[in-house]
Amino acid sequence: MKRMQKAMRIVAAFVIGAMALTGCGATGSNTGGGTGETPAADSSDVSAEKTLVKIATSFPTTGEYAEYGLGFTEAVKIKVDEANADETNTQYTFEVVAYDDKLSGEESASIAELAAHDEDVVAVVGGYSSAVIMAATPVYQENGLVCISPSASHPDYTKEGDYIFRNSLLVEDEAVAAVNAMSEYLKCKRIGILAIQTEWGQSTAVTVRALAEAKGMEIAAYDEILMESDDYGVPIAKFRDADVDGVFVVGISSTLVPLAIQYRAVDPDIPIVSFSDTYNPETLELGGDSVNGVVFPLAYTNESENPQAVRFRDEFEKRLGRLPEVVAAQSYDAAGMIIEAVLRVGPDRAAVRDYLADITYDGAVGEISFNEERSVQLDLYIGQIRDGEFVIVE
Amino acid sequence: MRRRCCAGRKNLKDMIFFQYLAGGIAVGMVYALMAIGYSIVFGILQLINMSHSALYAFGAQIFLVYIGMNFGVPGAIVASVATTGLLSAFIEFTALRPLRKKEPMPIAGMITTMGSAYIIQNLLNNIFGSDRKLFPDFYNIPLDLKNLPVTSHQLVLFTSSLLLLIGLTLIIKRSKLGFAMQAVQQNPRAAAIVGININFVISFTFFLSGASAAITGVLIGGYYQIAYPMMGSAIGMKAFSSAVLGGIGELHGAALGGLLVGAVEGIVTGYLGGAYKDAISFIILIAVLIFKPEGLFGKKAISKV
């Protein structure tokens, strides 16, 4: 009798467990290699007239760069919401599937597998770091899924194949503009180069060095620094000992700002040049007076009167309480191009790819089209920080 | 004719070697401050407290909260120290004390503190955001340092490190509670037999460690004028290595270990480049441990049979 009762309890437990699992499976959720922040809409919620189309995002939404990643993801969501609210769009309901790549190549590749095998995902906007997204591009290419990076500047990024696009500036283009500004606008002759100790930093430093030497500048000192370093005492000592008359920072604003604070404490007039990531509210907030005079190239400003830019900026500020960075605007445009492709040729991945290759798109950063390398050509300005504000000087 | 001393020599400030050394010692003070915190807990409990770097970041972040609440700098420092100390004691109470009762493997405690570190960092990221925050430059004292290759910030940091070291040493070596801590370190059972409240002493040890983490976080935040949730992770391992190098468990050893690591890092990276920064720290550590496994100032463990 006791054995029978025990057996009945075990059977009952299995039955209840099976029922519970069946119930969970019915609601559906998007989880996986990153954290799916936006659960997939239940297909039955989509009206009979509209087809569900997903755009996946792959950015670091946790960890040290979460603020950036969340901003880029939100930028994509803003565009998607615009598309869904557009009354002329009667065919598709767009949805963002947000993944967290944790700024890790392994996570990024894992996300690529998930996105590639989700039939509703038509394209991916992703990759804050070139190294991270390049771990995933073989998967995207192999599975015929478009990946547009709004941030990857490594020259080899698009070489993986014809499904890999970028709508960010090539680092060479930024470097040319920045080095020209250093030579012609700031009149530097003997410069120091400080590069972050990553593959991107080291390869970009080589480019900067070559360009600077071609402009007749002498590279009087060179040093590398870990991305997470806060102390710049030693490279500053090295640059000062080499008597440099300008410093080129090959890194992002989290490298530029502490360098500027510490360098300007010992040499208030040292000219400093860096890349477009300088155009970032955090640079002004954290750098204060120390970042006045910093020169950088950029393709987008929040002062743009382009209607798309104004609409995007206002909505971004409303949602996140701050102005967008360049990469956020580029994420917005990447989503816009994918949406336009779907509206024109349907949610077929190959058709979307072919459409994007020939697109001419009016985005927040201006008119965008891809060259045969699937990179964009953007007009560049030279910006400078003056009295705590970003101004365009050239 | 008598030769003038130092004729023709440059000022110290102009000599690149001393600039590298000064830069390295400045970083070394950061390691030293954190290493002291690791040493407090290890010295009493033989436990590697991996949550220390997260508590350091917490101390800096909570200071900003108190500044935002108009506590003023002195008030915010006191509040931050108290809050972080209590958080550290809370971790001990909730995560380590139950573990201790079960007499687990020694590594279990370290793993638990490692988990606590991740929890704290996640909470900091979620509550305060992962971005860098401006930290008040509250000890920029204008000093005329003439030809010395140091800044006023570095002098204040060095003085504060010294005061912290002296203060903690006095507490442990001279106060009644300090004697109780030493008794627990030597023989917990005997200490309990003579009436020492072991749990209270251990909690107080963690409170001290958390308080020192907060002091470190506030000092370093003010030095670099930036604070962010992950600020401890970059230097945590270096600081721990410094503590081991100096003789983990010896406060003065941990401090000197930190200064040594920082100084050598500064000189080597100055001449060879930043690419070798991490390697050199651990090369020094391994080299010292090969010849002196207990660290430079550590005492050899004596086991009686």
XYZ file of C-alpha atoms in Angstrom:
699
model
C 0.000 0.000 0.000
C 2.766 2.363 0.967
C 4.614 1.555 -2.237
C 1.473 2.282 -4.244
C 1.054 5.647 -2.505
C 4.691 6.547 -3.164
C 4.338 5.589 -6.818
C 1.175 7.683 -7.116
C 2.973 10.713 -5.623
C 5.832 10.346 -8.092
C 3.454 10.074 -11.048
C 1.486 13.075 -9.813
C 4.680 15.099 -9.516
C 5.646 14.261 -13.091
C 2.216 15.155 -14.398
C 2.195 18.498 -12.608
C 5.715 19.229 -13.786
C 4.846 18.412 -17.383
C 1.789 20.648 -17.218
C 3.865 23.488 -15.803
C 6.481 23.134 -18.551
C 3.812 23.124 -21.184
C 2.367 26.313 -19.723
C 5.776 28.041 -19.710
C 6.511 26.987 -23.276
C 3.287 28.535 -24.524
C 4.152 32.105 -23.336
C 7.586 32.056 -25.035
C 10.560 34.271 -24.126
C 13.750 35.280 -25.768
C 16.712 34.347 -23.668
C 20.050 32.974 -24.548
C 23.642 33.787 -25.112
C 23.047 37.347 -24.025
C 20.115 38.457 -21.992
C 17.082 38.927 -24.189
C 15.688 42.119 -22.809
C 12.716 42.207 -25.073
C 10.666 39.072 -25.036
C 9.490 37.984 -28.430
C 5.951 38.942 -29.125
C 3.618 36.026 -29.215
C 2.905 35.595 -32.930
C -0.784 35.356 -32.240
C -0.707 38.998 -31.028
C 0.305 40.169 -34.515
C -2.732 41.095 -36.493
C -3.570 38.959 -39.470
C -2.518 41.775 -41.859
C 0.960 42.363 -40.450
C 3.971 40.116 -40.482
C 6.316 40.104 -37.510
C 9.853 41.188 -38.437
C 12.613 41.229 -35.876
C 15.773 43.282 -35.750
C 18.300 41.897 -33.279
C 20.768 44.097 -31.412
C 24.067 42.982 -29.930
C 25.625 45.558 -27.603
C 27.105 45.500 -24.091
C 24.075 46.225 -21.905
C 25.735 45.141 -18.683
C 29.161 45.880 -17.300
C 31.327 48.944 -17.613
C 29.972 50.046 -21.008
C 26.339 49.315 -20.288
C 25.319 52.973 -20.529
C 26.573 53.070 -24.106
C 25.073 49.725 -25.070
C 21.702 50.564 -23.596
C 21.729 53.856 -25.488
C 22.501 52.178 -28.809
C 19.793 49.580 -28.199
C 17.303 52.313 -27.357
C 18.242 54.159 -30.546
C 17.257 51.082 -32.558
C 14.024 50.815 -30.563
C 13.222 54.454 -31.329
C 13.443 53.760 -35.046
C 11.434 50.591 -34.750
C 8.709 52.403 -32.823
C 8.631 55.089 -35.521
C 8.192 52.421 -38.177
C 5.392 50.711 -36.261
C 3.614 54.023 -35.732
C 3.891 54.922 -39.419
C 0.424 54.597 -40.910
C 1.845 53.901 -44.354
C 3.371 50.693 -43.004
C 0.504 48.270 -43.329
C 2.463 45.067 -43.761
C 4.966 44.636 -40.965
C 5.241 44.851 -37.223
C 8.853 45.438 -36.307
C 10.326 44.297 -33.060
C 13.721 44.581 -31.382
C 15.327 41.514 -29.855
C 18.003 42.957 -27.596
C 21.007 40.845 -26.658
C 23.810 41.631 -24.245
C 27.190 40.803 -25.714
C 28.935 41.693 -22.412
C 31.723 43.146 -24.590
C 32.861 39.569 -25.115
C 33.674 37.817 -28.380
C 32.322 34.526 -27.061
C 28.978 36.069 -26.147
C 28.846 37.909 -29.444
C 29.346 34.687 -31.399
C 26.741 32.944 -29.276
C 24.268 35.751 -29.968
C 24.986 35.420 -33.671
C 23.983 31.762 -33.536
C 20.739 32.610 -31.763
C 19.872 35.427 -34.142
C 20.791 33.402 -37.212
C 18.478 30.569 -36.200
C 15.537 32.817 -35.373
C 13.647 32.914 -38.657
C 11.919 36.167 -37.779
C 15.224 38.037 -37.407
C 15.924 39.789 -40.672
C 19.126 41.632 -39.687
C 21.325 42.581 -36.765
C 22.560 45.957 -35.567
C 25.491 45.324 -33.344
C 29.054 45.600 -32.262
C 30.359 48.400 -30.101
C 33.838 46.918 -30.242
C 35.386 45.772 -33.519
C 37.102 42.818 -31.861
C 33.874 41.655 -30.249
C 31.669 41.849 -33.338
C 34.364 40.341 -35.549
C 34.093 37.173 -33.451
C 30.498 36.918 -34.681
C 30.761 37.991 -38.316
C 31.708 34.508 -39.587
C 28.414 33.227 -38.158
C 26.400 36.017 -39.725
C 28.090 35.520 -43.078
C 27.728 31.751 -43.005
C 24.030 32.005 -42.195
C 23.289 34.805 -44.635
C 22.212 37.310 -41.991
C 23.039 40.986 -42.424
C 24.989 42.592 -39.618
C 25.402 46.360 -39.617
C 27.826 47.750 -37.076
C 27.388 51.400 -36.124
C 30.749 51.416 -34.383
C 33.272 48.934 -35.778
C 36.125 50.895 -37.274
C 38.635 48.089 -37.814
C 39.610 47.951 -41.490
C 39.103 44.165 -41.688
C 35.588 44.169 -40.277
C 33.692 43.993 -43.579
C 36.169 41.605 -45.187
C 34.320 38.625 -43.715
C 31.781 38.766 -46.497
C 28.972 40.504 -48.303
C 26.519 40.296 -45.406
C 28.710 42.437 -43.199
C 28.138 46.195 -43.280
C 29.202 49.158 -41.253
C 27.730 52.647 -41.115
C 30.478 53.989 -38.917
C 33.537 55.795 -40.041
C 36.548 53.795 -41.013
C 39.300 54.471 -38.570
C 41.560 55.495 -41.431
C 39.134 58.243 -42.460
C 38.937 59.548 -38.910
C 42.685 59.274 -38.507
C 43.322 61.275 -41.701
C 41.029 64.054 -40.517
C 42.446 64.048 -37.000
C 46.080 64.033 -38.105
C 45.401 66.818 -40.605
C 43.816 68.869 -37.833
C 46.815 68.222 -35.598
C 49.218 69.362 -38.280
C 47.331 72.197 -39.942
C 45.006 73.530 -37.261
C 47.088 72.946 -34.133
C 50.476 73.285 -35.895
C 52.043 70.373 -34.010
C 55.478 69.162 -35.065
C 56.632 66.691 -32.387
C 53.807 64.542 -31.140
C 53.257 61.798 -28.618
C 50.854 58.950 -29.375
C 49.062 57.172 -26.540
C 47.143 54.079 -27.630
C 44.896 51.729 -25.714
C 46.377 48.293 -25.480
C 43.942 46.457 -27.701
C 44.270 45.114 -31.216
C 42.261 48.112 -32.453
C 44.402 50.565 -30.506
C 47.695 49.127 -31.636
C 46.731 48.819 -35.318
C 45.186 52.289 -35.325
C 48.313 53.729 -33.735
C 50.321 52.326 -36.645
C 47.968 54.126 -39.040
C 48.196 57.376 -37.098
C 51.967 57.150 -36.982
C 52.224 56.660 -40.745
C 49.832 59.514 -41.465
C 51.589 61.845 -39.055
C 54.995 61.107 -40.518
C 53.593 61.669 -44.010
C 52.490 65.128 -42.826
C 56.010 65.865 -41.646
C 55.357 65.420 -37.932
C 57.866 63.608 -35.746
C 56.646 60.881 -33.402
C 58.682 61.903 -30.390
C 57.113 59.427 -27.968
C 54.740 56.459 -28.001
C 53.121 54.517 -25.218
C 50.289 52.076 -24.625
C 47.821 51.953 -21.762
C 45.291 49.399 -20.609
C 41.699 50.446 -21.329
C 40.754 50.155 -17.683
C 43.722 52.222 -16.443
C 43.022 55.361 -14.476
C 46.610 56.487 -13.912
C 48.547 58.152 -16.723
C 51.505 59.437 -14.730
C 54.134 57.380 -16.505
C 53.117 58.101 -20.131
C 52.711 61.778 -19.256
C 56.220 61.837 -17.815
C 57.497 60.142 -20.974
C 55.779 62.633 -23.275
C 57.002 65.599 -21.283
C 60.523 64.280 -21.268
C 60.302 63.926 -25.065
C 59.158 67.547 -25.242
C 56.111 66.803 -27.384
C 54.010 69.714 -28.561
C 50.846 67.662 -28.986
C 49.323 64.373 -27.875
C 47.225 62.025 -30.008
C 44.997 59.742 -27.967
C 44.096 56.513 -29.778
C 41.187 55.501 -27.588
C 37.703 56.359 -26.477
C 36.521 59.094 -24.144
C 37.149 56.980 -21.036
C 40.848 57.085 -21.962
C 40.892 60.680 -23.194
C 39.242 62.264 -20.139
C 41.576 61.014 -17.368
C 44.568 61.642 -19.640
C 43.429 65.222 -20.210
C 42.760 65.803 -16.491
C 46.179 64.510 -15.459
C 48.159 66.018 -18.324
C 46.565 69.457 -18.078
C 47.346 69.468 -14.356
C 51.046 69.613 -15.243
C 50.828 71.290 -18.676
C 47.604 73.278 -19.124
C 48.304 74.190 -22.744
C 49.211 70.832 -24.259
C 47.164 70.269 -27.447
C 45.253 66.982 -27.455
C 43.615 65.237 -30.410
C 41.441 62.143 -30.384
C 38.644 60.413 -32.293
C 34.933 60.971 -32.760
C 34.044 59.198 -29.510
C 35.146 62.448 -27.859
C 31.782 63.841 -28.941
C 30.034 62.476 -25.910
C 28.277 64.301 -23.039
C 30.437 62.344 -20.590
C 33.557 64.018 -21.989
C 32.335 67.455 -20.963
C 30.808 66.334 -17.678
C 33.886 64.518 -16.425
C 36.604 66.497 -18.153
C 35.491 69.984 -17.177
C 38.077 72.629 -17.991
C 40.703 69.965 -18.627
C 39.184 68.976 -21.969
C 38.906 72.481 -23.367
C 40.839 72.656 -26.599
C 40.620 68.946 -27.433
C 40.206 68.474 -31.191
C 38.437 65.547 -32.850
C 36.742 64.547 -36.128
C 33.017 63.826 -36.238
C 30.246 63.092 -38.715
C 27.254 63.906 -36.521
C 26.386 66.664 -34.098
C 23.396 67.163 -31.880
C 23.109 70.665 -33.321
C 22.151 69.234 -36.712
C 18.902 70.619 -38.126
C 18.345 67.553 -40.265
C 14.705 66.572 -39.484
C 15.652 62.952 -38.805
C 18.393 64.066 -36.450
C 16.072 66.438 -34.604
C 13.348 63.796 -34.247
C 15.859 61.202 -33.058
C 17.636 63.540 -30.651
C 14.422 64.721 -29.017
C 13.070 61.213 -28.527
C 16.412 59.891 -27.276
C 16.665 62.695 -24.746
C 13.071 62.108 -23.664
C 13.676 58.396 -23.087
C 17.158 58.446 -21.612
C 17.510 61.950 -20.180
C 20.661 62.736 -22.137
C 21.770 63.647 -25.629
C 22.873 60.835 -27.958
C 26.409 60.016 -28.977
C 27.501 59.537 -32.575
C 27.191 55.757 -32.390
C 23.636 56.045 -31.070
C 22.704 58.141 -34.103
C 24.402 55.585 -36.325
C 22.498 52.757 -34.619
C 19.279 54.633 -35.311
C 20.233 54.974 -38.988
C 21.278 51.318 -39.250
C 17.821 50.294 -38.044
C 16.265 52.789 -40.437
C 18.066 51.286 -43.415
C 17.015 47.752 -42.470
C 13.405 48.847 -42.045
C 13.422 50.601 -45.394
C 14.847 47.485 -47.019
C 12.112 45.298 -45.534
C 9.390 47.727 -46.576
C 10.690 47.731 -50.126
C 11.704 44.126 -50.753
C 10.159 42.134 -47.899
C 11.749 40.282 -44.967
C 13.878 37.942 -47.028
C 17.429 38.089 -45.725
C 19.129 37.869 -49.120
C 16.836 40.488 -50.621
C 17.494 42.820 -47.668
C 21.212 42.378 -48.160
C 21.007 43.186 -51.866
C 18.864 46.252 -51.184
C 21.260 47.572 -48.561
C 24.244 47.188 -50.860
C 22.722 49.769 -53.235
C 20.809 51.948 -50.778
C 20.983 55.708 -50.608
C 19.456 56.654 -47.291
C 18.726 59.988 -45.636
C 19.611 59.382 -42.038
C 20.261 61.326 -38.861
C 23.945 61.627 -39.795
C 23.139 62.696 -43.371
C 23.007 60.888 -46.677
C 24.364 57.352 -46.394
C 25.372 54.852 -49.024
C 27.721 51.876 -48.920
C 30.765 51.494 -51.142
C 31.862 48.151 -52.565
C 33.530 47.352 -49.238
C 30.135 47.916 -47.539
C 31.453 50.832 -45.551
C 29.972 54.296 -45.664
C 31.351 57.556 -46.904
C 30.441 60.348 -44.532
C 31.293 64.017 -44.531
C 33.580 64.809 -41.660
C 33.790 67.920 -39.556
C 36.549 68.931 -37.197
C 35.219 69.667 -33.751
C 36.817 71.261 -30.716
C 35.775 71.680 -27.114
C 35.661 75.345 -26.178
C 34.443 76.699 -22.852
C 32.767 73.423 -22.059
C 30.923 73.103 -25.360
C 31.428 71.260 -28.599
C 31.967 73.583 -31.560
C 32.657 72.877 -35.227
C 35.872 74.544 -36.355
C 36.237 73.093 -39.850
C 89.029 74.671 -4.365
C 85.969 72.971 -2.965
C 83.604 71.544 -5.559
C 80.029 72.655 -5.356
C 77.772 69.765 -4.546
C 75.498 68.651 -7.384
C 76.899 71.256 -9.770
C 75.534 70.763 -13.262
C 72.896 68.254 -12.182
C 69.283 68.759 -13.079
C 66.543 69.108 -10.485
C 64.867 65.853 -9.404
C 61.776 67.008 -11.235
C 63.690 67.087 -14.484
C 65.203 63.634 -14.197
C 63.023 61.196 -16.072
C 63.915 58.298 -13.813
C 62.515 60.102 -10.788
C 59.438 61.078 -12.710
C 58.796 57.443 -13.589
C 59.489 56.509 -9.988
C 57.135 59.172 -8.670
C 54.416 58.100 -11.111
C 54.914 54.485 -10.114
C 54.811 55.237 -6.395
C 51.591 57.189 -6.922
C 50.003 54.064 -8.399
C 51.730 52.020 -5.716
C 49.906 53.982 -3.043
C 46.629 52.891 -4.616
C 47.777 49.270 -4.455
C 49.064 49.780 -0.908
C 45.770 51.191 0.367
C 43.831 48.287 -1.079
C 46.403 45.721 -0.021
C 46.028 46.841 3.603
C 42.355 45.919 3.421
C 43.118 42.422 2.131
C 45.706 41.979 4.860
C 43.370 42.915 7.703
C 41.022 40.027 7.008
C 43.692 37.524 6.037
C 45.825 38.402 9.031
C 43.030 37.595 11.468
C 40.998 34.969 9.644
C 43.336 33.440 7.066
C 40.648 34.282 4.503
C 41.160 35.990 1.150
C 38.356 38.523 0.988
C 37.707 38.912 -2.739
C 34.808 41.319 -2.099
C 37.280 44.006 -1.014
C 37.657 45.546 -4.489
C 33.873 45.757 -4.862
C 33.575 47.383 -1.433
C 36.174 49.926 -2.531
C 33.991 50.873 -5.515
C 30.928 50.885 -3.259
C 32.640 53.249 -0.820
C 33.380 55.724 -3.618
C 29.867 55.518 -5.060
C 28.094 55.882 -1.717
C 30.288 58.908 -0.939
C 28.824 60.554 -4.040
C 25.340 59.768 -2.778
C 26.054 61.444 0.549
C 27.591 64.429 -1.213
C 24.395 64.667 -3.250
C 22.478 64.660 0.042
C 24.516 67.685 1.176
C 26.405 65.918 3.943
C 29.512 67.936 3.098
C 32.865 66.269 2.446
C 33.762 65.351 6.062
C 30.240 64.097 6.754
C 30.145 62.128 3.519
C 33.479 60.499 4.329
C 32.299 59.429 7.776
C 28.973 58.182 6.435
C 30.638 56.336 3.576
C 33.119 54.662 5.914
C 30.352 53.612 8.288
C 28.062 52.355 5.522
C 30.743 50.370 3.745
C 32.006 48.929 7.024
C 28.490 47.819 7.880
C 28.037 46.304 4.421
C 31.230 44.336 4.854
C 30.087 43.116 8.253
C 26.723 42.234 6.738
C 28.433 40.072 4.128
C 30.259 38.276 6.907
C 27.097 37.832 8.931
C 24.899 36.542 6.129
C 27.298 34.655 3.879
C 30.371 33.648 5.847
C 29.151 32.994 9.379
C 26.716 30.245 8.316
C 29.515 28.754 6.228
C 31.919 28.838 9.152
C 29.536 26.811 11.301
C 29.702 23.992 8.792
C 33.515 23.904 8.763
C 33.823 23.896 4.976
C 36.914 23.675 2.794
C 39.091 26.789 3.107
C 38.401 27.800 -0.482
C 34.647 28.012 0.147
C 35.051 31.290 2.025
C 37.046 32.855 -0.796
C 34.505 31.732 -3.385
C 31.716 33.191 -1.261
C 33.444 36.552 -1.083
C 34.042 36.406 -4.826
C 30.310 35.900 -5.339
C 29.599 38.802 -2.996
C 31.867 40.977 -5.136
C 29.882 40.203 -8.276
C 26.607 40.877 -6.481
C 27.839 44.262 -5.228
C 29.156 45.246 -8.656
C 25.909 44.245 -10.328
C 23.903 46.242 -7.810
C 26.151 49.260 -8.298
C 25.752 49.003 -12.074
C 21.997 48.690 -11.846
C 21.457 51.395 -9.226
C 24.058 53.968 -10.203
C 24.692 53.085 -13.839
C 27.936 51.780 -15.249
C 29.172 55.125 -16.551
C 31.929 57.127 -14.955
C 30.863 59.812 -12.499
C 32.611 63.025 -11.632
C 34.220 62.789 -8.198
C 34.939 65.932 -6.172
C 38.546 67.053 -6.153
C 38.375 67.636 -2.421
C 42.045 67.525 -1.466
C 43.679 69.735 -4.031
C 45.777 71.685 -1.551
C 47.945 74.330 -3.198
C 51.497 73.516 -2.173
C 54.714 74.953 -3.550
C 56.738 71.810 -4.082
C 59.586 73.502 -5.928
C 61.688 70.839 -7.578
C 60.072 67.732 -6.170
C 58.658 65.371 -8.817
C 55.409 64.955 -6.866
C 52.085 66.746 -6.786
C 50.160 67.924 -3.756
C 47.564 65.199 -4.460
C 50.266 62.552 -4.212
C 51.586 63.981 -0.949
C 48.123 63.968 0.594
C 47.553 60.429 -0.668
C 50.846 59.276 0.801
C 50.147 60.949 4.137
C 46.657 59.492 4.264
C 47.983 56.012 3.475
C 50.496 56.341 6.283
C 47.857 57.549 8.747
C 45.529 54.711 7.771
C 48.310 52.184 8.244
C 49.264 53.637 11.631
C 45.633 53.846 12.731
C 44.833 50.264 11.825
C 48.064 48.999 13.356
C 47.269 50.803 16.620
C 43.775 49.331 16.678
C 45.063 45.803 16.113
C 48.161 45.983 18.315
C 47.092 48.288 21.130
C 43.345 48.235 21.648
C 41.384 45.702 23.664
C 39.461 44.724 20.584
C 42.718 44.399 18.727
C 44.025 41.989 21.345
C 40.832 39.993 20.921
C 41.421 39.932 17.158
C 44.937 38.650 17.708
C 43.633 35.997 20.068
C 41.114 34.824 17.478
C 43.864 34.728 14.887
C 46.105 32.606 17.123
C 43.547 30.156 18.415
C 39.817 30.709 17.958
C 38.803 27.960 20.372
C 41.049 29.179 23.118
C 39.814 32.691 22.532
C 36.224 31.491 22.896
C 37.094 29.644 26.078
C 38.444 32.790 27.709
C 35.210 34.592 26.889
C 35.954 36.404 23.656
C 32.906 36.735 21.426
C 34.374 35.210 18.265
C 31.515 36.201 16.014
C 31.642 39.823 17.123
C 35.411 39.982 16.649
C 35.164 38.534 13.167
C 32.368 40.922 12.231
C 34.439 43.812 13.547
C 37.386 42.640 11.453
C 35.202 42.789 8.365
C 33.876 46.165 9.431
C 37.448 47.467 9.656
C 38.264 46.025 6.255
C 35.162 47.607 4.716
C 35.923 50.921 6.367
C 39.446 50.881 4.959
C 37.999 50.030 1.527
C 35.770 53.093 1.751
C 38.646 55.348 2.789
C 40.643 53.992 -0.132
C 37.760 54.486 -2.556
C 37.203 58.079 -1.459
C 40.910 58.944 -1.591
C 41.449 57.364 -4.993
C 38.199 58.810 -6.345
C 39.371 62.253 -5.273
C 42.794 61.624 -6.786
C 41.533 60.663 -10.257
C 38.273 62.638 -9.909
C 36.319 59.751 -11.389
C 34.316 56.932 -9.841
C 32.491 54.019 -11.451
C 31.221 50.606 -10.330
C 34.030 48.599 -11.923
C 36.833 50.782 -10.598
C 37.999 48.112 -8.198
C 38.257 45.226 -10.615
C 41.227 46.616 -12.526
C 43.442 47.054 -9.509
C 42.009 44.434 -7.158
C 44.234 41.613 -8.334
C 47.333 43.838 -8.348
C 46.567 44.979 -4.813
C 46.064 41.414 -3.653
C 49.354 40.434 -5.264
C 50.999 43.352 -3.491
C 49.660 42.092 -0.190
C 51.053 38.626 -0.876
C 54.358 40.107 -1.972
C 54.690 42.125 1.205
C 53.527 39.281 3.418
C 49.788 38.970 3.546
C 48.618 39.416 7.092
C 51.242 42.057 7.847
C 49.771 45.512 7.337
C 53.080 47.261 6.867
C 54.163 44.456 4.515
C 51.060 44.930 2.389
C 51.657 48.668 2.178
C 55.310 48.302 1.275
C 54.443 45.552 -1.184
C 52.065 47.910 -2.933
C 54.620 50.689 -3.121
C 57.255 48.286 -4.424
C 54.993 46.900 -7.143
C 53.929 50.385 -8.176
C 57.480 51.727 -8.231
C 58.859 48.870 -10.326
C 55.841 49.061 -12.655
C 56.414 52.776 -13.141
C 60.086 52.432 -13.960
C 59.724 49.402 -16.220
C 56.725 50.752 -18.144
C 58.435 54.093 -18.456
C 61.458 52.581 -20.182
C 59.860 49.596 -21.919
C 56.306 50.797 -22.532
C 52.883 50.097 -21.071
C 52.661 46.711 -22.801
C 54.641 45.144 -19.930
C 52.754 46.714 -17.074
C 50.780 43.686 -15.941
C 53.528 41.197 -16.639
C 56.088 42.971 -14.479
C 53.862 43.003 -11.394
C 53.437 39.263 -11.451
C 57.029 38.570 -12.393
C 58.081 40.405 -9.243
C 55.554 38.480 -7.186
C 56.653 35.091 -8.488
C 60.307 35.963 -8.060
C 59.839 37.010 -4.448
C 57.710 34.011 -3.584
C 60.269 31.596 -5.008
C 62.880 32.898 -2.582
C 60.628 33.978 0.259
C 57.242 32.221 0.083
C 55.915 34.067 3.131
C 56.490 37.407 1.411
C 59.025 40.104 2.161
C 57.801 40.869 5.677
C 55.701 37.821 6.381
C 56.458 35.364 9.130
C 57.085 31.727 8.415
C 54.246 29.577 9.622
C 55.322 27.250 12.364
C 53.368 24.055 12.705
C 53.881 22.085 15.849
C 53.757 18.339 15.757
